[in-house]
Tab-separated table of C-alpha atoms in Angstrom:
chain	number	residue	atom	x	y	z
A	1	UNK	CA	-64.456	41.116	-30.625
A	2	UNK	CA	-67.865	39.296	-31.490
A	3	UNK	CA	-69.109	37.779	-29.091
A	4	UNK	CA	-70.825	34.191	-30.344
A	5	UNK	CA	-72.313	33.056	-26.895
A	6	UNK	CA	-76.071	32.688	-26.902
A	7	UNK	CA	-77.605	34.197	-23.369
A	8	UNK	CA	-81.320	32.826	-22.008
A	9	UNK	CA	-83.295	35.708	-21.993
A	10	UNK	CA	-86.545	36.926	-20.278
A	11	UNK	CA	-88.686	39.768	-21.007
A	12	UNK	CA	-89.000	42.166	-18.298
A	13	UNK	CA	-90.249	45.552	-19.479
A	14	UNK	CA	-89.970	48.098	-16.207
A	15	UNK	CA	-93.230	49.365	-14.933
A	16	UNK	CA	-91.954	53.041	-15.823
A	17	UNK	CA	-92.520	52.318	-19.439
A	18	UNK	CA	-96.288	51.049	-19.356
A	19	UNK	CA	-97.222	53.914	-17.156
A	20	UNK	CA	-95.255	56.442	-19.930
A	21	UNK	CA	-97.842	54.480	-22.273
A	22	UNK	CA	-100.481	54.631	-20.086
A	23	UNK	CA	-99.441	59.062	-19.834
A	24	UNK	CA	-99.410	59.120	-23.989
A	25	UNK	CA	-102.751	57.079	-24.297
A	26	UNK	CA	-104.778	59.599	-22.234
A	27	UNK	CA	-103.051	62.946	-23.602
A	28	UNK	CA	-103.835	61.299	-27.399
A	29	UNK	CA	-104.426	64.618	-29.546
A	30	UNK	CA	-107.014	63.023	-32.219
A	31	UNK	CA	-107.500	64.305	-35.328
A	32	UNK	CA	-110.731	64.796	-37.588
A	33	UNK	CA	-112.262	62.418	-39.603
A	34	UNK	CA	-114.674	63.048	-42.561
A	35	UNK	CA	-118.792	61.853	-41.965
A	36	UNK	CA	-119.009	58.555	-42.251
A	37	UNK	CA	-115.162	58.031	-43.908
A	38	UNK	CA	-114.941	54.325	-43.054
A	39	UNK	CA	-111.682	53.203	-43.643
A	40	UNK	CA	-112.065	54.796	-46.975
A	41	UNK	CA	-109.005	57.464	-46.242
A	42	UNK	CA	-107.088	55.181	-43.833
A	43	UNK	CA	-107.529	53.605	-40.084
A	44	UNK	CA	-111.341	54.759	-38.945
A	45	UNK	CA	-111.604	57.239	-36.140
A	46	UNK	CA	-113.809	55.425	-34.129
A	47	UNK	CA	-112.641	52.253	-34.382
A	48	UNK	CA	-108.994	53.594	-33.239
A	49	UNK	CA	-110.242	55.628	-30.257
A	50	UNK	CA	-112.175	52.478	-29.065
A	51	UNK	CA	-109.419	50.016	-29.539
A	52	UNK	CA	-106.856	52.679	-27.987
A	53	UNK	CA	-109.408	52.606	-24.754
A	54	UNK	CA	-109.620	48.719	-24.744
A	55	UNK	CA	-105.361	48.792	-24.877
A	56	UNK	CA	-105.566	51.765	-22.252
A	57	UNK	CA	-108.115	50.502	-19.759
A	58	UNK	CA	-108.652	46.824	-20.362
A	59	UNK	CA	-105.623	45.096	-21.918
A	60	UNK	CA	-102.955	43.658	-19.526
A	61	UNK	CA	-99.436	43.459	-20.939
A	62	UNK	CA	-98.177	41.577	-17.626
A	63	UNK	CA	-100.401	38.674	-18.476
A	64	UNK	CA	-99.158	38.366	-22.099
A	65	UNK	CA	-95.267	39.322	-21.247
A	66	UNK	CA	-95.775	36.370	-18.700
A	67	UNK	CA	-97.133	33.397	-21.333
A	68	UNK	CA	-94.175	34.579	-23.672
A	69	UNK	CA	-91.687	34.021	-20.633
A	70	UNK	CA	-93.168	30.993	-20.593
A	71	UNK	CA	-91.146	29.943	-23.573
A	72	UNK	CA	-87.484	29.692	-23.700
A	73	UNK	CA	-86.002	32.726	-25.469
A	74	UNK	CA	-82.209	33.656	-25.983
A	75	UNK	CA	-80.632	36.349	-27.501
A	76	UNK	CA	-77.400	36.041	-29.674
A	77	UNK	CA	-75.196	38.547	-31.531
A	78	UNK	CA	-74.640	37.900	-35.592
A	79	UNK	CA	-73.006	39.928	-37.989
A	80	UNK	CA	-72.877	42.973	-35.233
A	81	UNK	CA	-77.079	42.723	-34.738
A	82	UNK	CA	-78.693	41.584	-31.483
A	83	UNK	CA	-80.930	38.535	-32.507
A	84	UNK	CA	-83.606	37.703	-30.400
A	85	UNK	CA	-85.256	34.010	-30.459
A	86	UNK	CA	-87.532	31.286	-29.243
A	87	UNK	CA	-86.173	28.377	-28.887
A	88	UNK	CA	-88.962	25.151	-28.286
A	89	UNK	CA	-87.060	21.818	-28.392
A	90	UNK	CA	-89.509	18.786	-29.070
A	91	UNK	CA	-89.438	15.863	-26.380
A	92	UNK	CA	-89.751	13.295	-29.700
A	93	UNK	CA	-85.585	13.074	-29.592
A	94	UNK	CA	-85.760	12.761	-33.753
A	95	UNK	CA	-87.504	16.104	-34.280
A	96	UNK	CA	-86.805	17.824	-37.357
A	97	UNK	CA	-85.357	21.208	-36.469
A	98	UNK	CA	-88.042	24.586	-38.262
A	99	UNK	CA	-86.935	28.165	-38.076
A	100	UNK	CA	-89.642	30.257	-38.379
A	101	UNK	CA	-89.964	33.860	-39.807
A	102	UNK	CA	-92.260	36.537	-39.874
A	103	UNK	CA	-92.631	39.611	-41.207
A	104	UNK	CA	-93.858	43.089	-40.996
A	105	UNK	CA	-96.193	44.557	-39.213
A	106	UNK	CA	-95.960	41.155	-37.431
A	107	UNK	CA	-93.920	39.125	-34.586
A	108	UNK	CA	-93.128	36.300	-32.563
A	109	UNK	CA	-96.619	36.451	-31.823
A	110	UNK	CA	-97.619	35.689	-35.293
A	111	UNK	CA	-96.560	32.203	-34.314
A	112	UNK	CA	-97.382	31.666	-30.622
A	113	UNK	CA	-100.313	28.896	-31.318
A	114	UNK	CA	-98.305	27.001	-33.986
A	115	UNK	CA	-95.274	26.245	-31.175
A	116	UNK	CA	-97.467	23.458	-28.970
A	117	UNK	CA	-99.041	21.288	-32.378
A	118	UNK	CA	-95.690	21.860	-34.320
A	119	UNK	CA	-93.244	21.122	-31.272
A	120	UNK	CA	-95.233	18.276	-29.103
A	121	UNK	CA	-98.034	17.002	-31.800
A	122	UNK	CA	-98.671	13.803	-29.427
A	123	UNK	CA	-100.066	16.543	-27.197
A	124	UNK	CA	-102.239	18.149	-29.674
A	125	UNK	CA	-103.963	14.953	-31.585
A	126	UNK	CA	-101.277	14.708	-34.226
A	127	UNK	CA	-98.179	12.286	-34.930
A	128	UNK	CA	-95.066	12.532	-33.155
A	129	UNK	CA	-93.301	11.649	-36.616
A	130	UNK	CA	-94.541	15.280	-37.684
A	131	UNK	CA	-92.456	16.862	-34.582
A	132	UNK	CA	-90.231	20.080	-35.156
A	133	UNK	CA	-87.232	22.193	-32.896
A	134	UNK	CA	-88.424	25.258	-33.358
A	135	UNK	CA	-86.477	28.200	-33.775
A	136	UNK	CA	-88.525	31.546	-33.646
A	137	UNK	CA	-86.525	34.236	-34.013
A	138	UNK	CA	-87.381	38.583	-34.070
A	139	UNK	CA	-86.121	39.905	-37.516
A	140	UNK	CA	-83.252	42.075	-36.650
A	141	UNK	CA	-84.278	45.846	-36.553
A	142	UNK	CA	-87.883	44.133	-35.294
A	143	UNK	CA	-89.297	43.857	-31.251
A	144	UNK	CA	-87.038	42.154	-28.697
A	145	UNK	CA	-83.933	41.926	-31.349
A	146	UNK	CA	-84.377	45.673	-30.660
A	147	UNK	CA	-83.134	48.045	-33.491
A	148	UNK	CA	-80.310	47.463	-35.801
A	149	UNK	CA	-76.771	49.629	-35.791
A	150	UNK	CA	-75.724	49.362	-39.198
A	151	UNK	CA	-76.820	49.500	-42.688
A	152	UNK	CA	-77.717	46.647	-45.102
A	153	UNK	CA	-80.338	44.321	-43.304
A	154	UNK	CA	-81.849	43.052	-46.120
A	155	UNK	CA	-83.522	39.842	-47.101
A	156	UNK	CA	-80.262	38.500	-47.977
A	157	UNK	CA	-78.003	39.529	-45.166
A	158	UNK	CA	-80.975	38.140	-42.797
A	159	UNK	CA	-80.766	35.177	-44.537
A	160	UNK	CA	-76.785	34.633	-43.996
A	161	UNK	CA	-77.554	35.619	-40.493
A	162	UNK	CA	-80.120	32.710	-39.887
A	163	UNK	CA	-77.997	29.985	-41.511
A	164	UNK	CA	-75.270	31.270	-39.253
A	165	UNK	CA	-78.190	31.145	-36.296
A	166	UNK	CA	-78.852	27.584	-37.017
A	167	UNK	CA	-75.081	26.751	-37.146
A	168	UNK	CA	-74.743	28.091	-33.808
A	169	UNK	CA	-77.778	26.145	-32.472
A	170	UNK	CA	-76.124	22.930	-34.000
A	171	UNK	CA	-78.313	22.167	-36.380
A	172	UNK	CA	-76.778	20.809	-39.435
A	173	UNK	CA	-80.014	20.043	-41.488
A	174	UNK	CA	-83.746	21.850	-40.927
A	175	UNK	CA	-86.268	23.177	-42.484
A	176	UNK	CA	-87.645	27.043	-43.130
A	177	UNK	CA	-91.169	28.378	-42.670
A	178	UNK	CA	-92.152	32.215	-43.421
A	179	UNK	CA	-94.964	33.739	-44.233
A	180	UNK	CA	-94.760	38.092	-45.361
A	181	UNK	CA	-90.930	39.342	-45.400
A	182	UNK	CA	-90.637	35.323	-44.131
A	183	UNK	CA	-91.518	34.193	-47.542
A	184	UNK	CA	-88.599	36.302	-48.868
A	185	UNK	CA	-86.121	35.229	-46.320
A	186	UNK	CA	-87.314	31.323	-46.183
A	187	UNK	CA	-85.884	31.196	-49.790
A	188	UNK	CA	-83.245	33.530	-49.739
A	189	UNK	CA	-82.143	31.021	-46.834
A	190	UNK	CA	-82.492	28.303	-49.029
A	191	UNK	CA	-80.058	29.998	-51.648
A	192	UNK	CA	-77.264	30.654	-48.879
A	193	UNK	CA	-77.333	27.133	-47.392
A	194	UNK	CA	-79.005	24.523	-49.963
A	195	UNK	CA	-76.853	22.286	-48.051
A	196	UNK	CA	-78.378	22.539	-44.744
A	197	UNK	CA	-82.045	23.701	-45.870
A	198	UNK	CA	-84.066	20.220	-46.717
A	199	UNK	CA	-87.536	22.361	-47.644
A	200	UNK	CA	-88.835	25.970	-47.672
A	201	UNK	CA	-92.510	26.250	-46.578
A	202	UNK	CA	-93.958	29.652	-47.532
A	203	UNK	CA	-97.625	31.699	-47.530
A	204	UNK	CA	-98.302	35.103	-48.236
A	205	UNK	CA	-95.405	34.903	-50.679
A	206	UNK	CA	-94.907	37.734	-53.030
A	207	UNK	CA	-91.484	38.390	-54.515
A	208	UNK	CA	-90.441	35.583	-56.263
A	209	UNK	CA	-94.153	34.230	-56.881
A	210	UNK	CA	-95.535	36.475	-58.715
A	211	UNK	CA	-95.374	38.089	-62.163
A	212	UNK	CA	-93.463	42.287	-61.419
A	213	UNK	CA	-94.475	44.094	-64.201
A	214	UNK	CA	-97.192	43.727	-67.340
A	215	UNK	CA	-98.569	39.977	-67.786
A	216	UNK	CA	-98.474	39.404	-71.377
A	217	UNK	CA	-101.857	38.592	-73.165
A	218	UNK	CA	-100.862	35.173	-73.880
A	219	UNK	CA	-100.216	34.484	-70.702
A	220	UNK	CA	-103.047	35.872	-69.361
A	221	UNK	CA	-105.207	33.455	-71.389
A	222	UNK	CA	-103.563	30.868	-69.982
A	223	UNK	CA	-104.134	31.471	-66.516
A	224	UNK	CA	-106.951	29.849	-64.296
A	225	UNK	CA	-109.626	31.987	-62.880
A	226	UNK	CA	-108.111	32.104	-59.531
A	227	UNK	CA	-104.906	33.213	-60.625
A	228	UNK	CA	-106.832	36.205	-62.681
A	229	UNK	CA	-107.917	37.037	-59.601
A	230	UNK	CA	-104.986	37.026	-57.534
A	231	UNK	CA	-103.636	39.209	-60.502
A	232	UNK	CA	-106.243	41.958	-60.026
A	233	UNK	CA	-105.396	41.600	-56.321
A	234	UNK	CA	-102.382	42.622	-56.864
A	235	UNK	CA	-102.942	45.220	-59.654
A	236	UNK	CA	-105.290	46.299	-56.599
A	237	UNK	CA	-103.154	46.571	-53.971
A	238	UNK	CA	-99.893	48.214	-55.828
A	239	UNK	CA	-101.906	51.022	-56.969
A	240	UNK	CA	-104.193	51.714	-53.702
A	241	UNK	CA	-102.790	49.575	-50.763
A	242	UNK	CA	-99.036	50.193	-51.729
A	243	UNK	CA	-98.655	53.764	-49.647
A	244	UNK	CA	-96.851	51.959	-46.326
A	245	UNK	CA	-94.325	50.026	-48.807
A	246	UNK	CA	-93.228	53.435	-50.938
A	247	UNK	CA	-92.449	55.489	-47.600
A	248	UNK	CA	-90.940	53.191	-45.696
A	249	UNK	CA	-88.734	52.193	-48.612
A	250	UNK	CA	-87.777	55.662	-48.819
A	251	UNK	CA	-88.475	57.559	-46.251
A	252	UNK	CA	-88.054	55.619	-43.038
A	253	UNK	CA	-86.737	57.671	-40.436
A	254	UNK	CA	-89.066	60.577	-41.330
A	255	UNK	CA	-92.132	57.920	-40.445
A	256	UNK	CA	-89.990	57.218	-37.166
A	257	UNK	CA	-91.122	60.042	-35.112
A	258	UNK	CA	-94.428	60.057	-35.181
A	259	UNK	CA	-94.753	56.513	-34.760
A	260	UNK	CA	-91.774	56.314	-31.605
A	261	UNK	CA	-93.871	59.461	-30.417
A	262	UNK	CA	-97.242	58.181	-30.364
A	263	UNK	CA	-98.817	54.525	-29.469
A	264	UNK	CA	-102.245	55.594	-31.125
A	265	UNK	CA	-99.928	56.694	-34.383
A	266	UNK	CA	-98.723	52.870	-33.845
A	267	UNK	CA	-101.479	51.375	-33.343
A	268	UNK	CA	-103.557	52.864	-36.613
A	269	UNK	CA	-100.170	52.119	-38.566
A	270	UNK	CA	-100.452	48.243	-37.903
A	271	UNK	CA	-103.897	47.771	-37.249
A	272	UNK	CA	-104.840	49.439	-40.801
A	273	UNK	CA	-102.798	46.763	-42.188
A	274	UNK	CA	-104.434	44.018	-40.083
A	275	UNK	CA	-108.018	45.289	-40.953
A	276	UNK	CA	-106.549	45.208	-45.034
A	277	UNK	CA	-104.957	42.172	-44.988
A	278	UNK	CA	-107.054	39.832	-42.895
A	279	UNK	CA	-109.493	37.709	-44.356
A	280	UNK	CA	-112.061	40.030	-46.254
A	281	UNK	CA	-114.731	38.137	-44.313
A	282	UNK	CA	-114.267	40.130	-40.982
A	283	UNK	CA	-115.568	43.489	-40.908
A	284	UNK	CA	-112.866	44.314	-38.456
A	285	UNK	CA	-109.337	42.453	-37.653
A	286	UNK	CA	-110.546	41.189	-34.141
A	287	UNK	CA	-112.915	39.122	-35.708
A	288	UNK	CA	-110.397	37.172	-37.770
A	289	UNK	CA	-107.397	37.222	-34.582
A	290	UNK	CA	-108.256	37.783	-30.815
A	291	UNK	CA	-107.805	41.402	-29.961
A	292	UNK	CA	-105.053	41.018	-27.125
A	293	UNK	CA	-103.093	39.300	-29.348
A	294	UNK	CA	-103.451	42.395	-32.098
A	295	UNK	CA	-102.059	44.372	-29.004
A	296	UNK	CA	-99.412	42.033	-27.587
A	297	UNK	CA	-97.736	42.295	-31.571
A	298	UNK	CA	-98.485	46.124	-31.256
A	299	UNK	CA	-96.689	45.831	-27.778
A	300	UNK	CA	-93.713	44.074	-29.326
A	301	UNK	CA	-92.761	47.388	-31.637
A	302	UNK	CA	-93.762	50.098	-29.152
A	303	UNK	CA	-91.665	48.600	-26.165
A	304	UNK	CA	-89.031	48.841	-28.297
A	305	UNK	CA	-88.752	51.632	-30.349
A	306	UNK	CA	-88.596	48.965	-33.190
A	307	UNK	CA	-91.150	51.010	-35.425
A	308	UNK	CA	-88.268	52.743	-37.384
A	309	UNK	CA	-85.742	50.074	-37.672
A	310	UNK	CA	-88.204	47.802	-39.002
A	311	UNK	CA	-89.411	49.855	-41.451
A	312	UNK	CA	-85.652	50.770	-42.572
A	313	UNK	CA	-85.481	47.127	-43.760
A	314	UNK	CA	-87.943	47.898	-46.676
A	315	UNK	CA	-85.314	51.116	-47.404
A	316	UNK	CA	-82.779	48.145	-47.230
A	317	UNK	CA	-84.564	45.616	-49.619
A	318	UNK	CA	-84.947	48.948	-52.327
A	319	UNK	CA	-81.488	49.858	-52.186
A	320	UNK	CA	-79.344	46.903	-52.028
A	321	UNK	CA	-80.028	44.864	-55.281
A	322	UNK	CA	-78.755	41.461	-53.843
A	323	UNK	CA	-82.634	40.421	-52.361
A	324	UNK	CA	-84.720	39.728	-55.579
A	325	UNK	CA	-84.925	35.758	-56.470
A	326	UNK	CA	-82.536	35.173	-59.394
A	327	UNK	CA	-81.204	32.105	-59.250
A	328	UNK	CA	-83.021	28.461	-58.029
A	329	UNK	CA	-81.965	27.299	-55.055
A	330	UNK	CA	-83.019	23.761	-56.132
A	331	UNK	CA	-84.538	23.302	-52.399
A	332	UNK	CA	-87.770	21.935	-52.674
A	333	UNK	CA	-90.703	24.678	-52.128
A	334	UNK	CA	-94.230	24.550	-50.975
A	335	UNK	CA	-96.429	27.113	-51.071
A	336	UNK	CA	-99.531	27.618	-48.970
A	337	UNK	CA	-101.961	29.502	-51.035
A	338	UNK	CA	-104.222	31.475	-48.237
A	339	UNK	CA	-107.551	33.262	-49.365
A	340	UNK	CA	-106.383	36.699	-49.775
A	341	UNK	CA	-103.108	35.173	-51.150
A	342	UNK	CA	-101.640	36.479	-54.553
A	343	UNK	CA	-98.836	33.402	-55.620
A	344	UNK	CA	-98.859	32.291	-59.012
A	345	UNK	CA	-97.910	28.916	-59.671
A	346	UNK	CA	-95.979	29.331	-63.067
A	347	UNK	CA	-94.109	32.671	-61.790
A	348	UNK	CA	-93.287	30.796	-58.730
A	349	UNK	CA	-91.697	27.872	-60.333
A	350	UNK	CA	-89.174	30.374	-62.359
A	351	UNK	CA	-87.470	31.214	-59.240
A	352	UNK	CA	-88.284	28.529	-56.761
A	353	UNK	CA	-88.502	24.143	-56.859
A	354	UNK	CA	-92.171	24.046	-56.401
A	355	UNK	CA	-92.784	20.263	-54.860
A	356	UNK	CA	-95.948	21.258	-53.230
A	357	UNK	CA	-99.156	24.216	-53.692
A	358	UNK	CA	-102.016	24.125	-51.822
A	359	UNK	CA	-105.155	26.546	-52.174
A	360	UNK	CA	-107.173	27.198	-49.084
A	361	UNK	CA	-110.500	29.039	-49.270
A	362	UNK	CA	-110.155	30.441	-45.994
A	363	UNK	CA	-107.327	32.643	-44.307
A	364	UNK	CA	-105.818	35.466	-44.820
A	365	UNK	CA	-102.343	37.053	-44.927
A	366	UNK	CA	-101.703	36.085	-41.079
A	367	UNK	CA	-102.445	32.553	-41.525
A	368	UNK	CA	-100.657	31.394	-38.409
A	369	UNK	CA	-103.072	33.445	-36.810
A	370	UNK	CA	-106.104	33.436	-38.773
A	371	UNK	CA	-105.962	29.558	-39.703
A	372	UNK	CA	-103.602	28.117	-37.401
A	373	UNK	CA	-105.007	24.470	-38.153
A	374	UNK	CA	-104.697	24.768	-41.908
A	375	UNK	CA	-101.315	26.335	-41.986
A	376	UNK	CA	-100.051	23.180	-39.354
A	377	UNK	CA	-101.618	20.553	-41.027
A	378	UNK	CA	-99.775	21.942	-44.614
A	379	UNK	CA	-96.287	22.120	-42.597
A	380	UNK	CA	-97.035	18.981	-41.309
A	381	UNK	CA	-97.523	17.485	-44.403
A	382	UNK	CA	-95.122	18.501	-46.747
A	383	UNK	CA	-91.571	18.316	-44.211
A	384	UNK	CA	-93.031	14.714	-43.236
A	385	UNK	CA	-91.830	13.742	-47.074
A	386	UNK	CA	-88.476	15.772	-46.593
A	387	UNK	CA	-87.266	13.775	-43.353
């Protein structure tokens, strides 16, 4: 029998897993590295071994588990999958509710700075019109929602799962926020439950805005020189930045071991990604997002064994054709356009009701934690027309 009940929780990881961590970190068997490789073939050498001393010697995960306890988190069951969430509740009493997603290599972390401006925006020099319930929730298969039983988590499924999160929560009308995998599931939710969803807020959106496939020449003359660029981006990244996305789309479990195994072969998975996908400004990913904060969401998969059950979800999204964007929700859409964002206004609008699209010149593809002001101030703005 399901069980519909949603139970506070509170993160408590036993002292006999850090000091197993603690054990792996110092018997780390390193491999070789070409002269002067860079991140040419991958994650650099040094910059692994240093960061792996910093998260061995330096970083304290009791500090950071304690400042997440400091929210109010539950955990729920849907559709057979444990669902782990934050839930903030405003004090302004006519607070629009938010669910916010994230995606992968991320976390709940992505979106621990947005909770106080978003939630209580009297505290933080904005309007208490603009306040949001916030509903944070782990994708299931991802960190504290711990790893998923069955198959078929998709974009879709996860997207019946939140409307049915938000039902449980009572909340008959709210908005959606996602950024990554986020801005897959933020519309897919808006498609289930176009009833209930007043607005979909998205960055880093890919699927769904943006041209798959050859761009036709006439379109190409068409298009402005920032969306040229964004299509070289992404002519870029699908033929040298695409590896992570074709093996964990096919090959998940065999990527499982090593990274279950072995924090350092954790760590170099996610942090390539962070040093790739941060803002091209900063040399290194700490110098776009504070480093403990890089290891709390690093934290997140290793305490859990989440590293193969997130990655499945990619297998998931490839196999199961019921993700990609067909029809129009008619929900109306903004997009935040980030830096080293890709969307393209006129593929976005075949698939999505574009009301709002904003270009920023700074930011990357972690904008909650690269540009946590802009990315506010844009949610702000476009739900305070919706309400």
């Amino acid at each position: 029998m399901t069980d519909n009940t949603v139970h506070p929780h509170r993160i408590d990881i036993p002292q006999a897993q850090l000091d197993d961590l603690h054990t792996r970190l110092d018997l780390t068997r390193w491999p070789d590295e070409l002269p002067d490789a860079g991140w040419e073939y991958g994650a650099s050498l040094p910059y692994v071994r240093d960061l792996a001393a910093y998260w061995r010697g330096a970083y304290d995960w009791r500090k950071h588990e304690a400042a997440l306890n400091d929210l109010p988190q539950y955990v729920t069951e849907i559709d057979g999958a444990r669902v782990h969430f934050l839930h903030v509740r405003s004090p302004e009493p006519d607070a629009l509710p938010l669910i916010l997603t994230h995606g992968w290599p991320g976390s709940i972390v992505e979106f621990l700075g947005l909770v106080g401006p978003l939630s209580d925006p009297r505290a933080h020099g904005g309007d208490p019109a603009d306040a949001f319930h916030l509903v944070v929730p782990s994708l299931p298969g991802f960190g504290l929602s711990g790893p998923t039983g069955d198959k078929g988590w998709n974009v879709s499924r996860i997207a019946r799962a939140w409307a049915e999160l938000m039902r449980r929560l009572g909340y008959e009308r709210y908005g959606a926020q996602g950024g990554d995998l986020g801005a897959l599931i933020s519309p897919a939710l808006g498609r289930v439950a176009p009833e209930s969803v007043l607005g979909i807020h998205v960055n880093a959106a890919s699927v769904g805005f943006i041209p798959l496939g050859p761009v036709a020449e006439d379109v190409r003359a068409e298009l402005t020189d920032r969306e040229r660029r964004s299509l070289a981006m992404i002519a870029e990244f699908t033929t040298d930045g695409f590896g992570y996305n074709v093996l964990q789309s096919t090959r998940p479990q065999t990527l499982s071991y090593a990274l279950t195994d072995s924090p350092v072969g954790q760590l170099a998975w996610i942090m390539e990604k962070f040093k790739e996908w941060t803002h091209a400004s900063a040399d290194l990913p700490e110098e776009a997002i504070d480093r403990d904060t890089l290891l709390t969401n690093v934290m997140l998969y290793w305490l859990t064994g989440t590293a193969g059950s997130a990655a499945r979800m990619y297998y998931e999204n490839g196999h199961v054709g019921d993700w990609f964007p067909t029809t129009n929700s008619g929900v109306p859409t903004a997009v935040a356009n980030f830096a080293e964002d890709v969307a393209i206004r006129r593929f976005a609008e075949q698939a999505n009701a574009v009301a709002r699209w904003t270009e920023f010149d700074r930011g990357g593809h972690f904008a909650a934690l690269e540009a946590p002001d802009l990315l506010t101030g844009d949610v702000r703005e476009f739900f305070r027309s919706l309400r």
